[in-house]
């Protein structure tokens, strides 16, 4: 690393920061607020450094920015600046693989930091092209998102040979009034000072020579102004190096602000301990100088700035003996959320051991697996929610229950599975334990071998012990919130699943409840029976554009095995198939496939689909009534994993969904059987009767019912003679349907045997009574119809307890066409008779069940008179129009849905057609 620190307004040949475009090349800026450096800002200090393209440079860059901003007195924005610098330098030295230039500029508006890389032959983005930002949950590609979130202004400047990202942080507004205050104290507790406190004011020029020396300085040290002006301050100072730093007086005079203790040699040769506060300033001409205020050391309270928080060495200093070790390590204030606490922990652990990466894993409740919850400096694939076993199985996490130091992972491959393929060579890991129980593991790694020893392990273990309880408390709090949310989610899911018995709708609900709440995409496989193979029934992705691609991909690979073992199991086939599809597409795009095949228009879709299903995929069995009826497949995009809590929630959902799906299946099967049986009770297509128009309207009450207690029939008996019937069985359900079937089939059989109408109904009455306890009484209108050559029609009817048929004449009069007689299924001996009716051309015979005449609205009922009034308006209408008008009148009579079955049979004699 090379650095240059230049207080003042004029830089002293700092390293190039690539902030200017190449000759003939204008920079192109993108970002939240694309802008060049504001012309109105006055630069008051610069600090520049260049860092080599190695992993350790990231930590060095963080230290450089932190030291620079703390030296300028900008502690309020140090953390944000360090986070942003770390991300941008990581992009340069790790991802781009080039050196990084960092320039810090202090202005009257705040601090501006510029980070430039040297990537060769960079493609310049088109002006106005949208900047694509990665997921904030990934390690790489989130630098611009952080800039947008933390910086007041930021931007990106491109040329073919470099990219520079800059951000500007504004100092927070401080309220007017006291910066610090203490309570009123008794006199004996006030700091000790002489009768008169003398403050020496010394000014040092750019070269480090004394340019001003006030009277108090003469009184304190015995040197007159004439004796010291022009002399270097170093000639009069006794400078003990501050423990832990290498800063000398010359370096301290170059900093924007410094405060501390040293000594001044007086005229008598004695050293006077002083407490000093240095401030770097510049005059109107831009010439820098340093103003030094000095008091005797025991009077330091006059100048000493009150502490704003624990000092870095507070854990070992006299003033810090009572400091909270957790706050010392994690910083204050501590993050409120678990993810923020874990991320702060890994970053502090990495900085504490000067590592290139760090990671923190949390243990599952049974301590069998560790789940990655935070990392820094590692590829995104090693980030959140990846799981490794602790003690058994392939890829296990060795030595998780005790501190471990690996000097070279090349010699012990697989010792820390998380670091495989990352280039890390040495690592130190320590457990997080609460009351003797393993709750997690914290590790720091470096690219070079032999970087860590037992001393670093002890330091890291000390830090882990300080934070273990806080992490476990935050984890339990998060788990409690997640469980409360899970219970609410499951209650809502159960309500939705219980609200439907439709199989297709149940499949859709299953997928919609999991995407995007639990997974990015979902596929449901169903199994019809034990001998059938799983069938891909439903696919859903949070982005609808990917659904067809995923469905096509899954249809080309064998479905997962229908294993009844509960719990989620990883299914690698979709990710492997996606990888192969993407590879083939890329080869075709590069022209490496058969030359005769052209690249399809779906390359983007194939690659996008591969990315969409390239992450972790799990399968949960759908088990209901001790049988696997399907599989619920959940997936994540590339480099993403499922949380254990999410998988447990998905398992609970799969049990509820399986039962709902099986209920829908049973309901669908039984509904299909019921509807098939019901359709067998209805007559086939009505026969065409020459000279007579016939229309039937049938409405069964109840959802899913096609046949109820009402029935009708029209059938040929012999040449030129037709039988018709309309009836109503008492009650509903299967018992009523059984009597309906008995009546319809008995009527046809007996009528075709030549029995008269009364004889047919008497034998049907006996058959109904023979049913015993299953018998139901029946109202029935039965008749026989003979079309006549003169255009009329002759009818013989028997009305057994049924609403009377109505006859509509051409003049609009309506009259009953039969007399009432006893109903069937009640008495054994019936005395029935038939009546003859002649329908003249234009006449209509209307037959209905009591569902029509008993239609109610409150206390009102349509009744026989109301039906007759409707029929009087149907003069001249066809049979179909008459039936339709009657049905509309019935429906409009009441606002509620009909609660009884309804059947309408209309017959009209149109008369002879004239040529």
Coordinates of C-alpha atoms in Angstrom, one line a residue, residues 62-330:
X62 CA -10.9 0.0 5.9
X63 CA -8.2 1.0 8.4
X64 CA -6.9 3.8 6.2
X65 CA -10.4 5.4 5.8
X66 CA -11.2 4.9 9.5
X67 CA -7.9 6.5 10.6
X68 CA -8.3 9.4 8.2
X69 CA -11.8 10.3 9.1
X70 CA -11.2 9.9 12.9
X71 CA -8.2 12.2 12.4
X72 CA -10.4 14.7 10.8
X73 CA -12.8 14.5 13.7
X74 CA -15.6 12.9 11.6
X75 CA -16.5 10.0 14.0
X76 CA -20.2 10.4 13.3
X77 CA -19.8 9.1 9.7
X78 CA -16.8 6.7 10.1
X79 CA -18.9 3.5 10.2
X80 CA -20.8 4.3 7.1
X81 CA -17.7 5.4 5.2
X82 CA -15.8 2.2 6.3
X83 CA -18.7 -0.1 5.2
X84 CA -19.0 1.6 1.8
X85 CA -15.2 1.6 1.2
X86 CA -15.0 -2.1 2.2
X87 CA -17.7 -3.0 -0.4
X88 CA -16.2 -0.9 -3.2
X89 CA -12.6 -2.0 -2.6
X90 CA -13.7 -5.6 -2.4
X91 CA -15.3 -5.2 -5.8
X92 CA -12.0 -3.9 -7.2
X93 CA -9.3 -6.1 -5.6
X94 CA -11.3 -9.3 -5.2
X95 CA -13.9 -9.4 -8.0
X96 CA -12.2 -7.2 -10.7
X97 CA -8.8 -8.4 -9.6
X98 CA -7.1 -5.0 -10.0
X99 CA -5.4 -2.5 -7.7
X100 CA -7.7 0.1 -6.1
X101 CA -7.1 3.8 -5.6
X102 CA -8.8 5.4 -2.6
X103 CA -9.1 9.2 -2.3
X104 CA -10.7 10.9 0.8
X105 CA -11.6 14.5 0.4
X106 CA -12.7 16.8 3.2
X107 CA -14.9 19.6 2.2
X108 CA -17.0 22.2 3.9
X109 CA -20.1 20.0 3.2
X110 CA -18.7 16.7 4.5
X111 CA -16.5 13.9 3.2
X112 CA -16.2 12.5 -0.3
X113 CA -14.5 9.1 -0.9
X114 CA -13.5 8.0 -4.4
X115 CA -12.6 4.3 -5.2
X116 CA -11.2 3.5 -8.6
X117 CA -10.1 0.2 -10.2
X118 CA -8.0 -0.5 -13.3
X119 CA -10.0 -3.2 -15.1
X120 CA -8.7 -3.4 -18.6
X121 CA -10.9 -2.9 -21.7
X122 CA -14.0 -2.3 -19.7
X123 CA -17.1 -1.9 -21.8
X124 CA -18.6 1.6 -21.3
X125 CA -22.3 1.4 -20.6
X126 CA -24.6 3.3 -22.9
X127 CA -25.8 6.7 -21.7
X128 CA -29.1 6.3 -19.9
X129 CA -28.8 2.5 -19.4
X130 CA -30.4 1.5 -16.1
X131 CA -28.0 0.4 -13.5
X132 CA -28.6 -3.2 -12.4
X133 CA -28.3 -3.8 -8.7
X134 CA -27.9 -7.2 -7.1
X135 CA -29.8 -8.7 -4.2
X136 CA -28.9 -7.1 -0.9
X137 CA -28.7 -10.6 0.6
X138 CA -25.7 -11.5 -1.6
X139 CA -22.1 -10.7 -0.8
X140 CA -21.1 -9.4 -4.2
X141 CA -22.8 -6.7 -6.2
X142 CA -24.4 -4.7 -3.4
X143 CA -21.9 -1.8 -3.3
X144 CA -24.1 0.5 -5.3
X145 CA -27.2 -0.5 -3.2
X146 CA -25.3 0.4 -0.1
X147 CA -24.2 3.7 -1.7
X148 CA -27.8 4.5 -2.5
X149 CA -28.9 3.6 1.1
X150 CA -26.1 5.3 3.1
X151 CA -24.7 8.1 1.0
X152 CA -26.2 11.5 0.6
X153 CA -24.8 11.6 -3.0
X154 CA -23.0 9.0 -5.1
X155 CA -22.2 8.2 -8.7
X156 CA -20.1 6.1 -11.0
X157 CA -17.7 7.3 -13.7
X158 CA -16.5 5.0 -16.5
X159 CA -13.8 5.0 -19.1
X160 CA -12.5 2.0 -21.1
X161 CA -9.6 1.5 -18.6
X162 CA -11.1 2.3 -15.2
X163 CA -14.3 2.6 -13.2
X164 CA -14.6 5.1 -10.3
X165 CA -17.3 5.0 -7.7
X166 CA -17.7 8.0 -5.4
X167 CA -19.9 8.8 -2.5
X168 CA -20.4 11.8 -0.3
X169 CA -21.4 11.7 3.3
X170 CA -22.8 14.8 5.0
X171 CA -22.1 15.5 8.6
X172 CA -25.3 15.2 10.7
X173 CA -26.7 18.4 12.0
X174 CA -25.9 19.0 15.6
X175 CA -28.3 20.8 17.8
X176 CA -27.5 24.4 18.9
X177 CA -26.4 24.5 22.5
X178 CA -24.1 22.5 24.8
X179 CA -22.0 19.8 23.2
X180 CA -21.2 18.3 26.6
X181 CA -22.2 19.0 30.1
X182 CA -21.6 17.6 33.6
X183 CA -23.5 17.7 36.8
X184 CA -22.9 20.2 39.6
X185 CA -20.2 18.8 41.9
X186 CA -18.9 19.6 45.4
X187 CA -15.9 21.8 45.4
X188 CA -13.6 19.0 46.6
X189 CA -14.5 16.9 43.6
X190 CA -13.6 19.5 41.0
X191 CA -10.3 19.0 38.9
X192 CA -7.2 20.5 40.5
X193 CA -5.6 23.6 38.9
X194 CA -3.2 26.4 40.0
X195 CA -4.5 29.7 41.0
X196 CA -4.4 30.8 37.4
X197 CA -4.8 28.4 34.5
X198 CA -2.4 29.2 31.7
X199 CA -3.1 28.0 28.2
X200 CA -0.1 28.0 25.8
X201 CA -1.0 28.9 22.3
X202 CA 1.6 27.8 19.7
X203 CA 1.2 27.9 16.0
X204 CA 3.3 25.7 13.7
X205 CA 3.7 26.3 10.0
X206 CA 3.7 23.9 7.1
X207 CA 7.4 22.9 7.7
X208 CA 6.8 22.2 11.4
X209 CA 8.5 25.3 12.7
X210 CA 7.1 27.6 15.4
X211 CA 5.5 30.7 14.0
X212 CA 3.6 32.0 17.1
X213 CA 4.3 31.7 20.9
X214 CA 2.0 33.5 23.4
X215 CA 2.8 34.9 26.8
X216 CA 1.3 31.9 28.7
X217 CA 3.8 29.7 26.7
X218 CA 6.7 31.9 27.9
X219 CA 5.4 31.6 31.5
X220 CA 4.9 27.8 31.3
X221 CA 8.2 26.9 29.6
X222 CA 10.6 29.8 30.2
X223 CA 11.4 30.4 26.5
X224 CA 10.7 33.8 25.0
X225 CA 9.0 34.1 21.6
X226 CA 12.2 35.5 20.1
X227 CA 14.0 32.3 21.2
X228 CA 11.6 29.8 19.7
X229 CA 10.0 31.3 16.6
X230 CA 11.5 29.7 13.5
X231 CA 12.7 26.7 15.4
X232 CA 11.1 23.2 14.8
X233 CA 8.7 22.2 17.5
X234 CA 10.5 18.8 17.7
X235 CA 13.5 20.5 19.3
X236 CA 11.4 21.3 22.4
X237 CA 9.2 18.2 22.7
X238 CA 9.7 15.0 24.6
X239 CA 7.4 12.7 22.7
X240 CA 6.7 9.3 24.2
X241 CA 5.1 7.2 21.4
X242 CA 1.5 6.4 22.2
X243 CA 1.1 2.7 23.0
X244 CA -0.2 0.8 20.1
X245 CA 0.5 3.5 17.5
X246 CA 3.5 4.7 15.6
X247 CA 2.4 8.4 15.4
X248 CA 5.1 10.9 16.2
X249 CA 4.9 14.6 16.7
X250 CA 5.6 15.4 13.1
X251 CA 2.8 13.1 12.0
X252 CA 0.5 14.5 14.7
X253 CA 1.0 18.0 13.4
X254 CA -0.1 17.0 9.9
X255 CA -3.4 15.5 11.2
X256 CA -6.5 17.7 11.0
X257 CA -7.1 17.2 14.7
X258 CA -5.1 15.5 17.5
X259 CA -5.4 15.4 21.3
X260 CA -3.1 13.8 23.8
X261 CA -0.2 14.0 26.2
X262 CA 3.5 14.7 25.7
X263 CA 6.2 16.8 27.3
X264 CA 7.8 20.3 26.6
X265 CA 11.4 20.9 27.6
X266 CA 11.7 24.2 29.4
X267 CA 14.6 26.8 29.4
X268 CA 15.9 25.1 32.6
X269 CA 16.1 21.7 30.8
X270 CA 13.2 20.2 32.8
X271 CA 10.4 18.5 31.0
X272 CA 6.9 19.8 31.7
X273 CA 4.1 17.2 31.1
X274 CA 1.4 18.9 29.1
X275 CA -2.0 18.0 27.7
X276 CA -2.3 19.3 24.1
X277 CA -5.1 19.8 21.5
X278 CA -4.0 20.3 17.9
X279 CA -6.1 21.8 15.2
X280 CA -5.0 22.0 11.5
X281 CA -6.2 25.3 9.9
X282 CA -5.4 27.3 6.8
X283 CA -5.3 31.1 6.1
X284 CA -7.1 33.0 3.4
X285 CA -4.3 32.3 1.0
X286 CA -4.6 28.5 1.5
X287 CA -1.4 28.2 3.6
X288 CA -1.8 25.4 6.2
X289 CA -0.7 25.6 9.8
X290 CA -1.4 23.9 13.1
X291 CA -2.7 25.6 16.2
X292 CA -1.6 23.9 19.5
X293 CA -3.3 24.6 22.8
X294 CA -1.3 23.2 25.8
X295 CA -2.0 23.1 29.5
X296 CA -0.2 21.4 32.3
X297 CA -1.1 17.7 32.3
X298 CA -2.9 17.8 35.7
X299 CA -5.1 20.6 34.3
X300 CA -6.1 18.5 31.2
X301 CA -9.8 19.0 32.1
X302 CA -9.5 22.4 30.5
X303 CA -8.9 21.0 27.0
X304 CA -9.8 17.3 27.1
X305 CA -12.8 16.4 25.0
X306 CA -15.4 14.3 26.9
X307 CA -15.4 10.7 25.8
X308 CA -18.2 9.9 23.4
X309 CA -18.0 6.1 23.9
X310 CA -15.6 3.4 25.0
X311 CA -12.1 3.8 23.6
X312 CA -10.6 1.0 21.5
X313 CA -8.5 -0.1 24.4
X314 CA -11.2 0.5 27.0
X315 CA -11.2 -3.1 28.1
X316 CA -7.6 -2.8 29.4
X317 CA -7.4 0.8 30.5
X318 CA -8.0 2.2 34.0
X319 CA -11.0 4.2 32.9
X320 CA -12.5 1.2 31.1
X321 CA -12.4 -1.4 33.8
X322 CA -16.2 -1.2 34.2
X323 CA -17.0 -1.0 30.4
X324 CA -19.3 -3.7 29.0
X325 CA -17.0 -6.2 27.1
X326 CA -19.9 -6.8 24.6
X327 CA -20.2 -3.1 23.8
X328 CA -16.4 -2.8 23.5
X329 CA -16.4 -5.6 20.8
X330 CA -19.6 -5.0 19.0

